[in-house]
Amino acid sequence: MELKTLLIISVSAIFINNFIFSRFLGLCPYIGVSKALDSAVGMGMAVIFVMTLASSVAWVVDHFLLEPTTSNLFYHLLRLKTPPDLVFLKTIAFILVIASLVQFVEMVIQKTSPALYKALGIYLPLITTNCAILGVTLLNLDMGLNFIGSVVQGFTSGLGFTLALVLMASIRERLELADVPRPMRGIPIAFIMAGLMAIAFLGFSGLKIR
Amino acid sequence: MSVGKEFTKGLYAENPVFKQALGLCPTLAVSNSVRNAVGMGLAMTFVLVLSNIIVSLIRRFVPRKIRIPIYIVVIATFVTIVDLVMAGFAPDLHKALGIFVPLIVVNCIILGRAEAFAGRNSVFRSLLDGLGMGFGFSLALFVLAFIREILGDGRLYGFPLLGPGFEPMLIMILPPGAFLTIGLLMGLMNWLDKRRCS
Amino acid sequence: MKDVLRMAWILGVVTVLAAAVLGAVNHVAKPRIEEQRRLALEQALLSALPKADPRAIVPVYEGDEIVYYKGYAQPDTTGLVGYAFVARGAGYSSEIETLVGVDTTGQIIGLKILREVETPGLGTKIEEVRYGEKDPWFQRQFIGKRARQLAVDKDGGEIVSVTGATISSRAVTNSIRKGLEELEKRLGGFSKTAQQVSD
């Protein structure tokens, strides 16, 4: 892929189609973990890591096991006449890939780097059901990206997610001191904040809001 | 708890979206039109009811340690069925909902109900629970979409409602509108609940 | 260890069962999905080439790829009315695919947007049908135009873009112009209109 295309993918994933503010992916951790800055950073790092890995592994799974092309492994192993079209199994395949990947990463980090495990460990189990991860693998497939494109989109989408999370956490830490009307405290005001930030992010698209 | 309550609790008291803040991604993403919201609500209810039934049926045979992966496989199966059927019979809706159909798999509501309810209760109660939660989810989606489509597009279910003289509040149909609407609705509910208590 | 193997086995069995169920459902649904795709394409072809006979729109291949369609007025493929092709352009949040029909002189006679996932309320307005009208106003502007006339107003052209969605409008317009130019190259030039001949 051209460098220019990769740059467009990156800018789009971080700012224009930000996972939180525009695509609405990964909202549960966004509302749940964005109360304190350090946990937001931890969660963000874990998401970037798993998203990049998941994007690459999901591409390999799709390309060599699901797509009806001559690079399909079943086509060679079972000596089929035509390559099988298994794309309908994408949801089940990707979610299993992500679930086992998260387990695996957790095990490896625990063994190799106790410091990293301490920082990311508690966030990893939450990630399996984070729709941002499955979301990015499905988006890569929908957009027909190649391997490099998928990895770049996975990494930069994670960056965009972290950016949103960190921004939000910083605001919420200050919000603790503010005099918010009682019924709006907690989640409701967090949504209002997200709405206001989403308006700011609309600016990146260069669109006019009438 | 009475059997009827298993159904009604999902509608308001334990509404998955407004009260538990679960399943937010699809709620906000597809509530830009009532048509999308209804389609999503139906798909979600179907998956919730069937996965609840199956999980409840197999609850005695599943080893505790691997119950979560097994629940995920069950849920993913029903989601793929919905995906395929929708692509075949309602292609326009399938196109409009996009990746949010396969993403039902990671909707915390479904896995949450499997783990917290269906894995511990009888098939009948699980069915009612799934139905109630499904309708509660659909209701939340409908309310959001109703507000957003009318204010943001001047239409309801695609039909022009407010006429050509109405200048749509575009922001409502764009992503920020979703955040603002759900924030205000949740605040309103907190306020109503508090007034009722006191 | 034995425990782990047993669990892996159970999980394996469940997954294979699930895949088998899905295989069956896919087997039933797939023809239906393909039928829907075919119907959508057929309808789009008819709106791109309104004067062609539905049975006489034939694809023209280059290798395995369909590069354009030829539309004829009679079912026995006589009386060429024009060509149709798919134009693809990168919009704001998706690739926009438009099926475009032109007559033999290269004038646009019909179009239909096949695929777009643009921002609801902005980019999607390229498909908006205004209050009390029948067809989308944005697309109607293309009818009767030729390649050299195709550019949005911001680029000094004749196509009025959708307010707040210049990127989507530009993507459609430019992709159609490019597609038209490619088609002209493939055909070795469109046939001349009466006016061009007298010039």
XYZ file of C-alpha atoms in Angstrom:
607
model
C 0.000 0.000 0.000
C 1.096 3.514 -0.740
C 2.337 5.681 2.073
C -0.300 8.261 1.211
C -3.124 5.752 1.603
C -1.724 4.636 4.949
C -1.543 8.247 6.081
C -5.167 8.801 5.099
C -6.180 5.658 6.992
C -4.316 6.883 10.078
C -5.667 10.429 10.154
C -9.137 9.136 9.471
C -8.950 6.508 12.243
C -7.574 8.897 14.868
C -9.524 12.070 14.169
C -12.201 11.983 11.488
C -13.763 8.613 12.198
C -12.656 8.432 15.817
C -13.812 5.134 17.301
C -15.597 6.769 20.218
C -16.856 10.054 18.835
C -17.882 9.012 15.372
C -18.092 5.234 15.075
C -19.508 4.553 18.546
C -17.249 1.587 19.204
C -15.901 0.769 22.645
C -18.307 2.885 24.649
C -18.647 0.531 27.621
C -15.001 0.875 28.747
C -15.175 4.516 27.717
C -17.879 5.261 30.260
C -16.603 2.721 32.808
C -12.837 3.307 32.879
C -12.618 7.020 32.161
C -12.999 8.112 35.780
C -9.274 8.397 36.508
C -6.401 9.371 34.248
C -3.974 6.550 35.095
C -6.520 3.785 34.514
C -7.515 5.465 31.249
C -3.903 5.361 30.071
C -3.582 1.691 31.133
C -6.759 0.696 29.331
C -5.701 2.686 26.264
C -2.336 0.927 26.042
C -3.965 -2.485 26.429
C -6.446 -1.657 23.655
C -3.765 -0.377 21.260
C -1.741 -3.539 21.859
C -4.583 -6.008 21.389
C -6.127 -4.092 18.492
C -2.900 -4.127 16.484
C -2.360 -7.831 17.172
C -5.999 -8.733 16.488
C -5.990 -6.822 13.190
C -2.991 -8.735 11.918
C -4.107 -12.170 13.135
C -7.681 -11.641 11.881
C -6.325 -10.687 8.460
C -4.259 -13.884 8.321
C -7.245 -15.993 9.423
C -9.506 -14.337 6.871
C -7.017 -14.507 4.030
C -5.839 -18.081 4.521
C -8.929 -19.786 5.969
C -12.110 -17.925 5.015
C -11.784 -16.130 1.667
C -12.638 -18.109 -1.471
C -9.268 -17.571 -3.145
C -6.494 -19.925 -4.154
C -4.527 -18.998 -1.036
C -7.204 -20.681 1.078
C -5.540 -23.449 3.077
C -8.595 -25.754 3.061
C -8.484 -25.641 -0.720
C -4.967 -27.083 -0.673
C -5.227 -29.424 2.312
C -8.527 -31.044 1.337
C -7.752 -30.884 -2.392
C -11.061 -29.217 -3.187
C -12.039 -28.395 -6.750
C -12.947 -24.771 -6.001
C -11.819 -22.631 -3.060
C -14.487 -22.748 -0.316
C -16.273 -19.528 0.644
C -16.257 -19.499 4.446
C -16.630 -15.752 4.917
C -19.975 -16.351 6.666
C -17.986 -17.742 9.601
C -16.122 -14.453 10.039
C -17.953 -13.348 13.209
C -17.410 -16.612 15.046
C -13.822 -16.940 13.809
C -12.814 -13.391 14.729
C -14.341 -13.467 18.192
C -12.576 -16.741 18.962
C -9.320 -15.290 17.648
C -9.715 -12.255 19.887
C -10.701 -14.276 22.954
C -7.740 -16.648 22.636
C -5.397 -13.795 21.754
C -6.335 -11.924 24.915
C -5.796 -15.058 27.003
C -2.467 -15.686 25.318
C -1.228 -12.116 25.686
C -2.203 -12.179 29.348
C -0.190 -15.371 29.894
C 2.872 -14.115 28.020
C 2.944 -10.752 29.776
C 2.507 -12.407 33.146
C 5.526 -14.650 32.526
C 7.827 -12.166 30.837
C 7.135 -8.752 32.247
C 5.594 -8.465 35.706
C 5.750 -4.670 35.469
C 3.745 -4.578 32.271
C 1.367 -7.153 33.690
C 0.770 -4.961 36.686
C -0.021 -2.027 34.409
C -2.237 -3.774 31.844
C -3.277 -6.993 33.555
C -6.589 -5.963 35.041
C -7.765 -4.413 31.768
C -7.069 -7.400 29.542
C -10.044 -9.590 30.522
C -12.370 -6.634 29.865
C -11.103 -6.380 26.324
C -12.656 -9.539 24.879
C -16.104 -7.976 24.993
C -14.878 -4.563 23.905
C -16.651 -4.096 20.617
C -13.877 -1.822 19.372
C -11.595 -4.835 18.871
C -14.055 -6.987 16.934
C -15.199 -3.777 15.256
C -11.795 -2.948 13.813
C -11.276 -6.459 12.441
C -14.678 -6.360 10.733
C -14.007 -2.859 9.396
C -10.677 -3.991 7.934
C -12.525 -6.767 6.142
C -15.319 -4.460 4.949
C -12.869 -1.914 3.613
C -10.896 -4.633 1.836
C -7.580 -3.579 3.361
C -4.422 -5.628 2.815
C -2.184 -6.839 5.659
C -0.230 -3.597 6.145
C -3.386 -1.515 5.873
C -5.135 -3.666 8.482
C -2.266 -3.393 10.949
C -2.024 0.374 10.467
C -5.772 0.815 10.868
C -5.714 -1.397 13.996
C -2.897 0.573 15.582
C -4.223 4.030 14.746
C -7.797 3.172 15.742
C -6.384 2.168 19.126
C -4.556 5.502 19.281
C -7.797 7.347 18.537
C -9.579 5.350 21.233
C -6.841 6.167 23.753
C -6.946 9.838 22.817
C -10.687 9.952 23.481
C -10.298 8.029 26.734
C -7.495 10.224 28.066
C -9.267 13.467 27.118
C -12.402 12.253 28.822
C -10.614 11.112 31.976
C -8.872 14.461 32.340
C -12.182 16.266 32.103
C -13.915 13.891 34.494
C -11.229 14.329 37.122
C -11.980 18.034 37.143
C -15.703 17.423 36.945
C -15.495 15.783 40.381
C -15.026 19.242 41.819
C -17.814 20.857 39.826
C -21.320 21.487 41.085
C -23.319 19.270 38.742
C -27.119 19.023 39.279
C -27.699 15.816 41.241
C -29.710 13.807 38.639
C -27.042 14.522 36.026
C -24.108 13.259 38.102
C -22.110 10.249 36.959
C -22.991 8.709 33.618
C -25.429 11.360 32.287
C -22.918 14.196 32.549
C -20.250 11.935 31.045
C -22.455 11.526 27.992
C -23.032 15.271 27.721
C -19.262 15.783 27.857
C -18.816 13.143 25.161
C -21.413 14.928 23.047
C -19.581 18.233 23.342
C -16.281 16.598 22.466
C -17.890 14.844 19.531
C -18.946 18.274 18.256
C -15.318 19.396 18.544
C -14.190 16.290 16.653
C -16.678 17.060 13.877
C -14.389 19.992 13.165
C -11.716 17.576 11.954
C -13.898 16.512 9.111
C -14.016 20.018 7.713
C -17.754 19.733 7.584
C -20.025 22.667 8.161
C -22.719 22.184 10.764
C -25.598 24.340 9.819
C -39.660 -13.346 41.989
C -42.938 -13.836 40.135
C -42.715 -15.083 36.576
C -44.305 -11.958 35.107
C -41.674 -9.805 36.763
C -38.921 -11.631 34.840
C -40.377 -10.043 31.750
C -41.325 -6.577 32.988
C -38.122 -5.825 34.904
C -36.229 -5.388 31.636
C -38.581 -2.705 30.370
C -37.916 -0.026 32.969
C -36.603 -1.039 36.404
C -33.601 -2.918 34.991
C -33.621 -1.441 31.494
C -30.312 -2.585 29.990
C -29.554 0.735 28.314
C -30.892 3.437 30.604
C -30.432 1.734 33.973
C -27.452 -0.554 33.430
C -25.630 1.480 30.756
C -24.954 -1.685 28.730
C -25.026 -2.198 24.988
C -24.314 1.461 24.367
C -22.456 1.155 21.073
C -25.311 -0.078 18.887
C -27.796 2.029 20.839
C -26.070 5.239 19.916
C -24.870 4.180 16.491
C -28.103 3.003 14.893
C -30.558 5.342 16.625
C -30.270 7.915 13.843
C -33.487 6.628 12.301
C -36.491 4.774 13.699
C -36.314 2.212 10.904
C -32.756 1.213 11.831
C -33.639 1.202 15.529
C -36.577 -1.163 15.053
C -34.496 -3.513 12.884
C -31.674 -3.562 15.406
C -34.114 -4.079 18.301
C -35.676 -7.090 16.602
C -32.303 -8.645 15.740
C -31.094 -8.137 19.274
C -34.269 -9.596 20.842
C -34.014 -12.665 18.627
C -30.420 -13.325 19.657
C -31.103 -12.613 23.335
C -34.088 -14.966 23.580
C -32.483 -17.839 21.687
C -29.085 -17.619 23.337
C -30.776 -17.398 26.744
C -32.773 -20.560 25.962
C -29.746 -22.530 24.753
C -27.505 -21.381 27.585
C -30.182 -22.337 30.098
C -30.630 -25.748 28.420
C -26.930 -26.613 28.524
C -26.192 -24.989 31.886
C -25.770 -28.326 33.695
C -23.308 -29.775 31.163
C -20.954 -26.841 30.735
C -17.718 -26.957 32.778
C -17.500 -23.743 34.800
C -14.030 -22.813 33.612
C -14.887 -22.668 29.917
C -18.470 -21.441 30.189
C -17.673 -17.973 28.809
C -16.080 -19.185 25.522
C -18.969 -21.600 25.080
C -21.539 -18.853 25.653
C -19.687 -16.707 23.114
C -19.803 -19.483 20.502
C -23.555 -19.941 21.097
C -24.184 -16.205 20.800
C -21.973 -15.872 17.706
C -23.937 -18.664 16.037
C -27.266 -16.891 16.454
C -25.766 -13.571 15.432
C -24.462 -15.096 12.209
C -27.896 -16.591 11.534
C -29.469 -13.125 11.933
C -26.751 -11.651 9.715
C -27.334 -14.173 6.924
C -31.127 -14.012 7.091
C -31.101 -10.215 7.117
C -28.747 -10.100 4.117
C -31.107 -12.408 2.241
C -34.467 -10.929 3.145
C -33.893 -7.312 4.187
C -30.800 -6.213 2.245
C -31.442 -2.484 2.730
C -31.648 -2.834 6.500
C -28.568 -5.066 6.446
C -26.694 -2.378 4.563
C -27.841 0.385 6.905
C -26.874 -1.455 10.106
C -23.500 -2.467 8.648
C -20.993 -3.943 11.083
C -23.363 -3.453 14.000
C -25.117 -6.705 13.108
C -22.037 -8.925 13.655
C -21.107 -6.716 16.595
C -24.182 -7.974 18.490
C -21.777 -10.769 19.547
C -19.846 -8.461 21.855
C -22.898 -6.646 23.134
C -22.440 -6.813 26.887
C -26.188 -7.246 27.413
C -26.268 -10.707 25.848
C -23.205 -12.185 27.519
C -24.289 -10.445 30.715
C -27.715 -12.107 30.686
C -26.200 -15.488 29.817
C -23.777 -15.253 32.714
C -25.989 -13.544 35.291
C -29.340 -15.136 34.514
C -29.696 -17.894 31.918
C -26.781 -19.902 33.316
C -28.611 -20.148 36.639
C -32.313 -20.248 35.851
C -34.914 -22.466 34.194
C -35.512 -22.350 30.455
C -38.897 -20.649 30.779
C -37.637 -17.918 33.090
C -34.618 -17.376 30.821
C -36.898 -17.019 27.829
C -38.968 -14.365 29.619
C -35.843 -12.616 30.813
C -34.446 -12.533 27.276
C -37.728 -11.241 25.899
C -37.963 -8.536 28.556
C -34.372 -7.397 28.128
C -34.762 -7.489 24.342
C -37.878 -5.336 24.466
C -36.267 -3.020 27.006
C -33.313 -2.573 24.657
C -35.625 -2.022 21.676
C -37.678 0.484 23.658
C -34.592 2.496 24.575
C -33.439 2.430 20.967
C -36.868 3.486 19.753
C -37.128 6.430 22.157
C -33.685 7.684 21.146
C -34.321 7.227 17.444
C -37.766 8.862 17.717
C -36.278 12.015 19.251
C -33.266 12.108 16.951
C -35.069 11.453 13.681
C -37.841 13.975 14.297
C -35.543 16.751 15.460
C -32.643 15.946 13.175
C -34.421 15.104 9.953
C -38.046 16.193 10.399
C -39.129 12.666 9.551
C -40.470 9.622 11.311
C -39.825 6.130 9.962
C -38.671 7.834 6.770
C -41.925 9.738 6.252
C -41.726 13.529 6.231
C -43.596 14.638 9.333
C -42.848 18.240 10.030
C -43.065 19.401 6.416
C -40.656 21.391 4.264
C -40.868 24.494 6.499
C -39.029 22.750 9.333
C -35.304 23.350 9.371
C -33.817 20.099 10.783
C -31.421 20.314 13.711
C -28.726 18.443 11.871
C -26.620 17.923 14.978
C -29.230 15.534 16.396
C -28.697 13.009 13.644
C -24.906 13.310 13.776
C -22.886 11.470 16.464
C -22.946 14.323 19.048
C -26.752 14.262 19.026
C -26.721 10.656 20.205
C -24.508 11.452 23.209
C -26.476 14.545 24.179
C -29.865 12.817 23.860
C -28.969 9.775 25.938
C -27.259 11.937 28.589
C -30.306 14.145 28.979
C -32.691 11.155 28.983
C -30.719 9.400 31.717
C -30.676 12.599 33.768
C -34.423 12.943 33.296
C -34.974 9.390 34.505
C -32.842 9.913 37.594
C -34.849 13.020 38.362
C -38.208 11.247 37.904
C -37.096 8.283 40.049
C -36.027 10.584 42.837
C -39.292 12.514 42.760
C -41.280 9.292 42.903
C -39.313 8.076 45.927
C -39.736 11.257 47.923
C -3.504 -31.697 32.163
C -6.237 -34.253 31.552
C -8.710 -31.621 32.619
C -7.379 -29.127 30.096
C -7.621 -31.677 27.282
C -11.201 -32.518 28.231
C -12.147 -28.850 28.142
C -10.409 -28.260 24.843
C -12.313 -31.242 23.478
C -15.677 -29.925 24.698
C -14.966 -26.485 23.306
C -13.888 -28.030 20.017
C -17.092 -30.061 19.760
C -19.245 -26.997 20.497
C -17.419 -24.948 17.861
C -17.702 -27.637 15.212
C -21.419 -28.023 16.006
C -21.908 -24.272 15.670
C -20.010 -24.208 12.375
C -22.149 -27.069 11.085
C -25.387 -25.265 11.993
C -24.116 -22.120 10.304
C -23.047 -24.079 7.251
C -26.616 -25.340 6.904
C -28.122 -21.874 7.360
C -25.615 -20.412 4.916
C -26.497 -23.094 2.389
C -30.159 -22.008 2.539
C -29.547 -18.279 2.722
C -26.745 -17.921 0.172
C -28.803 -18.344 -3.012
C -31.259 -15.850 -1.559
C -28.481 -13.338 -0.805
C -27.052 -13.720 -4.284
C -30.537 -13.356 -5.767
C -30.957 -10.087 -3.816
C -27.620 -8.837 -5.126
C -28.580 -9.739 -8.677
C -31.983 -8.039 -8.324
C -30.387 -4.887 -6.930
C -27.923 -4.795 -9.826
C -30.679 -5.448 -12.369
C -32.790 -2.624 -10.995
C -29.808 -0.306 -10.950
C -28.986 -1.236 -14.561
C -32.538 -0.411 -15.564
C -32.429 3.005 -13.916
C -29.061 3.668 -15.564
C -30.287 2.587 -18.998
C -34.044 3.307 -18.904
C -34.574 2.670 -22.615
C -32.840 -0.709 -22.703
C -34.689 -4.011 -22.590
C -34.117 -5.687 -19.210
C -33.151 -8.935 -20.972
C -30.690 -7.222 -23.278
C -28.169 -5.613 -20.955
C -24.983 -7.624 -21.429
C -21.732 -7.366 -19.491
C -18.460 -6.783 -21.335
C -15.496 -8.540 -19.753
C -11.820 -7.745 -19.631
C -10.232 -10.839 -18.145
C -12.504 -11.906 -15.268
C -13.675 -8.401 -14.599
C -16.815 -6.742 -15.917
C -15.623 -3.401 -17.271
C -18.942 -2.088 -18.594
C -22.385 -3.152 -19.794
C -23.989 -2.719 -23.212
C -27.717 -2.013 -23.287
C -29.895 -2.776 -26.306
C -33.457 -1.750 -27.106
C -34.509 -5.177 -28.408
C -34.289 -8.499 -26.570
C -32.300 -9.952 -29.505
C -29.509 -7.434 -28.717
C -30.082 -5.069 -31.601
C -30.455 -1.315 -31.372
C -27.675 -0.232 -29.026
C -29.041 2.413 -26.629
C -25.949 2.963 -24.534
C -23.410 1.761 -21.989
C -23.394 1.428 -18.232
C -20.407 1.272 -15.890
C -19.654 1.327 -12.182
C -17.830 4.427 -10.933
C -15.949 4.152 -7.648
C -14.684 7.067 -5.588
C -13.451 7.477 -2.022
C -16.077 9.460 -0.140
C -15.898 10.762 3.390
C -16.304 7.540 5.337
C -16.814 4.932 2.640
C -16.215 4.082 -0.981
C -19.139 5.354 -3.024
C -20.184 3.163 -5.947
C -22.387 4.596 -8.631
C -23.809 2.813 -11.644
C -23.898 5.261 -14.545
C -25.649 4.934 -17.902
C -24.621 6.896 -20.968
C -26.001 6.957 -24.493
C -23.785 6.201 -27.471
C -22.648 9.835 -27.697
C -21.397 9.865 -24.108
C -24.275 11.825 -22.559
C -25.422 10.592 -19.138
C -28.942 9.174 -19.284
C -29.326 7.624 -15.853
C -27.540 6.769 -12.630
C -28.049 4.930 -9.382
C -25.883 4.896 -6.259
C -25.127 1.277 -5.438
C -23.210 1.639 -2.215
C -22.406 4.406 0.230
C -22.046 4.516 3.981
C -21.598 8.244 4.415
C -22.436 10.368 7.451
C -26.186 10.140 8.033
C -27.849 13.478 7.426
C -24.920 14.894 5.464
C -23.171 12.622 3.010
C -26.251 10.418 2.673
C -28.048 13.427 1.185
C -26.537 12.475 -2.171
C -29.494 10.074 -2.142
C -32.012 12.511 -0.621
C -35.404 12.784 -2.272
C -36.882 16.191 -1.519
C -40.362 16.747 -0.131
C -42.933 16.020 -2.852
C -40.377 14.922 -5.455
C -39.725 11.531 -6.992
C -36.013 11.249 -7.646
C -32.914 12.391 -5.738
C -32.175 16.001 -6.662
C -28.411 15.658 -6.434
C -28.276 12.802 -8.912
C -30.794 14.414 -11.273
C -28.215 17.116 -12.073
C -26.019 14.602 -13.897
C -28.616 13.684 -16.506
C -27.738 15.111 -19.926
C -24.195 16.042 -18.904
C -20.926 14.977 -20.551
C -17.525 14.248 -19.024
C -16.104 17.765 -19.467
C -19.073 19.315 -17.610
C -18.568 17.164 -14.540
C -17.115 19.034 -11.566
C -18.725 20.340 -8.389
C -19.438 24.057 -8.001
C -16.549 24.514 -5.554
C -14.188 23.254 -8.265
C -15.775 25.605 -10.784
C -18.119 23.019 -12.299
C -21.844 22.755 -12.904
C -22.799 20.215 -10.225
C -24.325 21.817 -7.134
C -22.873 19.899 -4.183
C -24.789 18.863 -1.094
C -24.471 21.486 1.655
C -21.962 20.300 4.232
C -20.971 17.283 2.203
C -18.560 18.542 -0.426
C -16.356 15.460 -0.041
C -19.170 13.026 -0.837
C -20.434 15.187 -3.709
C -16.961 15.547 -5.150
C -16.310 11.804 -4.847
C -19.411 10.980 -6.883
C -18.785 13.656 -9.499
C -15.091 12.962 -10.030
C -15.499 9.191 -10.081
C -18.165 9.481 -12.750
C -15.987 11.786 -14.850
C -13.050 9.398 -14.582
C -15.246 6.430 -15.416
C -16.606 8.224 -18.464
C -13.126 9.067 -19.691
C -12.015 5.454 -19.228
C -15.063 4.192 -21.080
C -14.370 6.586 -23.943
C -10.814 5.262 -24.160
C -12.024 1.647 -24.119
C -14.571 2.303 -26.862
C -12.098 4.307 -28.911
C -14.335 7.385 -28.643
C -18.096 7.898 -28.445
C -20.108 8.349 -31.620
C -20.573 11.952 -32.713
C -23.812 13.834 -32.107
C -25.568 15.531 -35.011
C -24.368 18.906 -33.747
C -20.739 17.786 -33.438
C -20.878 16.345 -36.960
C -22.186 19.617 -38.455
C -19.457 21.538 -36.612
